[in-house]
Short mmCIF file of C-alpha atoms in Angstrom, two decimals:
data_model
loop_
_atom_site.label_atom_id
_atom_site.label_comp_id
_atom_site.label_asym_id
_atom_site.label_seq_id
_atom_site.Cartn_x
_atom_site.Cartn_y
_atom_site.Cartn_z
CA UNK A 1 0.00 0.00 0.00
CA UNK A 2 1.10 3.54 -0.68
CA UNK A 3 2.48 5.34 2.36
CA UNK A 4 4.36 8.40 3.49
CA UNK A 5 6.94 8.24 6.26
CA UNK A 6 8.22 11.12 8.32
CA UNK A 7 11.14 9.98 10.36
CA UNK A 8 11.25 12.69 12.99
CA UNK A 9 8.20 12.97 15.19
CA UNK A 10 9.58 15.69 17.43
CA UNK A 11 12.42 18.08 16.68
CA UNK A 12 13.78 20.72 19.03
CA UNK A 13 16.14 23.38 17.72
CA UNK A 14 17.56 26.67 18.83
CA UNK A 15 17.01 29.76 16.72
CA UNK A 16 19.39 30.08 13.78
CA UNK A 17 19.98 26.34 13.63
CA UNK A 18 19.50 24.57 10.33
CA UNK A 19 16.51 22.32 9.79
CA UNK A 20 16.00 19.21 7.73
CA UNK A 21 12.86 17.10 8.05
CA UNK A 22 12.81 13.78 6.31
CA UNK A 23 9.98 12.48 4.15
CA UNK A 24 9.91 9.25 2.17
CA UNK A 25 7.05 7.82 0.19
CA UNK A 26 6.30 4.49 -1.36
CA UNK A 27 4.70 4.77 -4.76
CA UNK A 28 6.15 3.90 -8.12
CA UNK A 29 3.98 6.04 -10.32
CA UNK A 30 3.58 9.74 -10.97
CA UNK A 31 3.36 11.78 -7.83
CA UNK A 32 3.10 15.30 -6.66
CA UNK A 33 4.60 16.18 -3.33
CA UNK A 34 3.59 18.70 -0.73
CA UNK A 35 4.66 20.05 2.60
CA UNK A 36 1.92 21.51 4.77
CA UNK A 37 2.43 23.39 8.00
CA UNK A 38 0.10 23.90 10.92
CA UNK A 39 1.03 26.72 13.28
CA UNK A 40 -0.45 26.55 16.78
CA UNK A 41 -4.15 27.28 16.64
CA UNK A 42 -4.19 27.79 12.87
CA UNK A 43 -5.29 25.94 9.74
CA UNK A 44 -3.16 23.57 7.77
CA UNK A 45 -1.56 25.63 5.06
CA UNK A 46 0.60 24.82 2.08
CA UNK A 47 4.30 25.45 2.55
CA UNK A 48 5.52 24.27 -0.84
CA UNK A 49 4.82 21.76 -3.58
CA UNK A 50 6.55 19.83 -6.31
CA UNK A 51 4.83 18.92 -9.57
CA UNK A 52 7.59 18.57 -12.13
CA UNK A 53 10.76 20.23 -13.37
CA UNK A 54 13.44 21.49 -11.03
CA UNK A 55 13.54 19.04 -8.12
CA UNK A 56 14.57 21.81 -5.74
CA UNK A 57 11.50 23.80 -4.87
CA UNK A 58 11.24 26.92 -2.80
CA UNK A 59 8.29 27.74 -0.61
CA UNK A 60 7.16 30.43 1.73
CA UNK A 61 9.15 31.73 4.71
CA UNK A 62 12.52 30.55 3.41
CA UNK A 63 11.67 26.85 3.25
CA UNK A 64 12.80 24.62 0.43
CA UNK A 65 12.54 20.94 -0.38
CA UNK A 66 14.36 18.61 -2.70
CA UNK A 67 12.72 15.79 -4.60
CA UNK A 68 15.08 12.86 -5.08
CA UNK A 69 13.23 10.36 -7.21
CA UNK A 70 15.78 7.57 -6.78
CA UNK A 71 15.39 7.78 -3.03
CA UNK A 72 11.63 8.41 -3.03
CA UNK A 73 12.34 11.35 -0.78
CA UNK A 74 11.16 14.92 -0.42
CA UNK A 75 13.02 16.42 2.52
CA UNK A 76 12.21 19.85 3.86
CA UNK A 77 14.99 22.27 4.71
CA UNK A 78 15.55 25.70 6.12
CA UNK A 79 19.04 27.08 6.69
CA UNK A 80 18.19 29.15 9.76
CA UNK A 81 15.01 28.60 11.77
CA UNK A 82 13.17 31.20 13.76
CA UNK A 83 11.04 30.92 16.87
CA UNK A 84 8.00 31.56 14.66
CA UNK A 85 8.68 28.31 12.77
CA UNK A 86 7.39 26.36 15.75
CA UNK A 87 4.63 24.28 14.21
CA UNK A 88 3.69 20.82 13.01
CA UNK A 89 4.86 19.91 9.53
CA UNK A 90 3.17 17.33 7.31
CA UNK A 91 4.53 15.77 4.17
CA UNK A 92 1.88 14.64 1.68
CA UNK A 93 1.82 12.79 -1.61
CA UNK A 94 -0.78 13.04 -4.34
CA UNK A 95 -0.68 9.73 -6.14
CA UNK A 96 -2.90 7.96 -8.61
CA UNK A 97 -4.82 5.23 -6.84
CA UNK A 98 -7.65 3.35 -8.41
CA UNK A 99 -9.59 5.90 -10.39
CA UNK A 100 -8.89 8.91 -8.22
CA UNK A 101 -6.00 10.84 -6.86
CA UNK A 102 -5.66 10.60 -3.11
CA UNK A 103 -3.70 12.89 -0.86
CA UNK A 104 -1.74 10.71 1.54
CA UNK A 105 -0.20 12.32 4.61
CA UNK A 106 2.75 11.45 6.73
CA UNK A 107 2.37 11.32 10.49
CA UNK A 108 3.72 14.82 11.00
CA UNK A 109 6.74 16.33 12.73
CA UNK A 110 6.37 18.71 15.64
CA UNK A 111 9.06 21.36 15.55
CA UNK A 112 9.86 23.46 18.60
CA UNK A 113 12.27 26.32 18.11
CA UNK A 114 13.72 27.75 21.28
CA UNK A 115 14.51 31.45 21.32
CA UNK B 1 -6.94 29.75 -2.58
CA UNK B 2 -10.19 29.36 -0.67
CA UNK B 3 -11.39 30.44 2.75
CA UNK B 4 -12.99 27.57 4.59
CA UNK B 5 -14.89 27.66 7.86
CA UNK B 6 -16.13 24.81 10.00
CA UNK B 7 -18.74 24.61 12.72
CA UNK B 8 -18.47 23.73 15.50
CA UNK B 9 -14.81 24.33 16.20
CA UNK B 10 -14.96 21.83 19.05
CA UNK B 11 -17.50 19.77 20.92
CA UNK B 12 -17.74 17.27 23.72
CA UNK B 13 -20.36 14.62 23.15
CA UNK B 14 -21.80 11.64 24.91
CA UNK B 15 -21.40 8.10 23.68
CA UNK B 16 -24.21 7.00 21.37
CA UNK B 17 -25.12 10.48 20.13
CA UNK B 18 -24.45 12.03 16.73
CA UNK B 19 -22.77 15.26 15.71
CA UNK B 20 -23.05 17.09 12.41
CA UNK B 21 -20.09 19.18 11.31
CA UNK B 22 -20.57 21.93 8.77
CA UNK B 23 -18.06 23.11 6.20
CA UNK B 24 -18.54 26.36 4.32
CA UNK B 25 -16.35 27.64 1.48
CA UNK B 26 -16.22 31.19 0.20
CA UNK B 27 -16.25 30.12 -3.44
CA UNK B 28 -17.77 27.38 -5.55
CA UNK B 29 -15.65 24.25 -5.61
CA UNK B 30 -16.08 20.92 -7.32
CA UNK B 31 -14.43 18.64 -4.82
CA UNK B 32 -14.73 18.70 -1.06
CA UNK B 33 -13.00 16.21 1.18
CA UNK B 34 -13.41 15.10 4.77
CA UNK B 35 -10.42 13.96 6.82
CA UNK B 36 -9.94 12.59 10.29
CA UNK B 37 -6.88 13.18 12.42
CA UNK B 38 -6.82 10.93 15.44
CA UNK B 39 -4.66 11.94 18.40
CA UNK B 40 -1.00 11.71 17.52
CA UNK B 41 -1.70 10.36 14.07
CA UNK B 42 -1.74 11.51 10.49
CA UNK B 43 -4.66 12.81 8.47
CA UNK B 44 -6.78 10.08 6.95
CA UNK B 45 -9.24 10.68 4.16
CA UNK B 46 -12.78 9.67 5.10
CA UNK B 47 -14.59 10.50 1.88
CA UNK B 48 -14.83 12.74 -1.15
CA UNK B 49 -18.02 14.77 -1.42
CA UNK B 50 -19.22 15.76 -4.88
CA UNK B 51 -22.18 18.01 -5.40
CA UNK B 52 -25.15 16.18 -6.87
CA UNK B 53 -23.85 12.66 -6.28
CA UNK B 54 -23.18 10.19 -3.52
CA UNK B 55 -20.02 10.67 -1.52
CA UNK B 56 -17.18 8.28 -2.20
CA UNK B 57 -15.91 6.61 0.96
CA UNK B 58 -12.44 5.29 1.62
CA UNK B 59 -11.75 1.82 2.89
CA UNK B 60 -12.72 1.53 6.53
CA UNK B 61 -15.34 4.28 6.42
CA UNK B 62 -19.03 3.69 5.73
CA UNK B 63 -21.99 5.90 4.97
CA UNK B 64 -24.02 4.69 7.94
CA UNK B 65 -21.34 5.88 10.33
CA UNK B 66 -20.29 9.04 8.47
CA UNK B 67 -23.18 10.29 6.34
CA UNK B 68 -22.23 13.27 4.19
CA UNK B 69 -24.33 15.86 2.47
CA UNK B 70 -23.26 18.16 -0.35
CA UNK B 71 -26.29 20.26 -1.25
CA UNK B 72 -24.40 22.89 -3.27
CA UNK B 73 -20.95 23.92 -4.43
CA UNK B 74 -20.04 25.86 -1.29
CA UNK B 75 -21.29 23.68 1.55
CA UNK B 76 -21.00 20.18 2.98
CA UNK B 77 -21.78 18.39 6.21
CA UNK B 78 -20.28 15.34 7.85
CA UNK B 79 -22.21 13.52 10.56
CA UNK B 80 -20.45 11.28 13.03
CA UNK B 81 -23.15 8.83 14.07
CA UNK B 82 -23.58 6.71 17.17
CA UNK B 83 -20.34 8.03 18.57
CA UNK B 84 -17.91 6.14 20.74
CA UNK B 85 -14.71 7.36 22.44
CA UNK B 86 -12.74 5.98 19.47
CA UNK B 87 -14.33 8.71 17.34
CA UNK B 88 -12.53 11.38 19.34
CA UNK B 89 -10.51 13.16 16.66
CA UNK B 90 -10.09 16.33 14.71
CA UNK B 91 -12.28 16.34 11.63
CA UNK B 92 -11.18 18.55 8.76
CA UNK B 93 -12.75 19.47 5.49
CA UNK B 94 -10.72 20.51 2.50
CA UNK B 95 -11.33 21.67 -1.03
CA UNK B 96 -9.44 21.26 -4.22
CA UNK B 97 -9.48 19.47 -7.50
CA UNK B 98 -8.49 15.88 -7.95
CA UNK B 99 -5.72 15.10 -10.29
CA UNK B 100 -2.04 15.61 -10.62
CA UNK B 101 -0.86 18.92 -9.34
CA UNK B 102 -3.98 19.96 -7.53
CA UNK B 103 -3.33 21.05 -3.98
CA UNK B 104 -5.97 21.06 -1.29
CA UNK B 105 -6.91 23.86 1.08
CA UNK B 106 -8.01 22.99 4.57
CA UNK B 107 -10.53 24.24 7.05
CA UNK B 108 -9.64 24.89 10.70
CA UNK B 109 -10.93 21.54 11.87
CA UNK B 110 -13.48 20.41 14.43
CA UNK B 111 -12.06 18.90 17.60
CA UNK B 112 -14.44 16.20 18.83
CA UNK B 113 -14.22 14.53 22.21
CA UNK B 114 -16.54 11.64 22.96
CA UNK B 115 -17.04 10.66 26.58
#
């Protein structure tokens, strides 16, 4: 069955530290990849997405992610985190299943950035 | 993007009762989706709600337990029927088109606790 794995469930960093959150998926067909973020008390919102082309995609607030097809990975990075990046981050894959396209989510990573 | 609201934002219910959650979008959309996020777990798609047709349920979810209405292109309801403590979750609606490249936008969620 198709799945999305996020390896880090909880991450604690100090401000200005670099961030990398892992995401791997299992699906051999065409996919689109997303990172969503949920700040405390707010909606899930899209951070960035990959459809095709340049495998390095840039999103809002200085985040970027790299799609490595051979590794089935789509890791999220930020060179220098801020306290305001404290949130839960979800990796998601949009893959063709049966006759529809489902959005499959990873289990999420809670990031705490200490000032 | 779309602005999505949900009612109620949270509720505490007794075992055996039912709760109807409303989802309102500020623009007409083709596809609406209902997700469940159980404590500490990922988002799981319950069903896809299309206006003018029966909702399409994912494996493990049935219409008798989670009846859905979609009376027009801006509104949908999800009912959680005959609730048990295992139904305690956050229920989210989202909108977006199916297919490669189509992202989804999420509502704020309804936090349900069943005693």
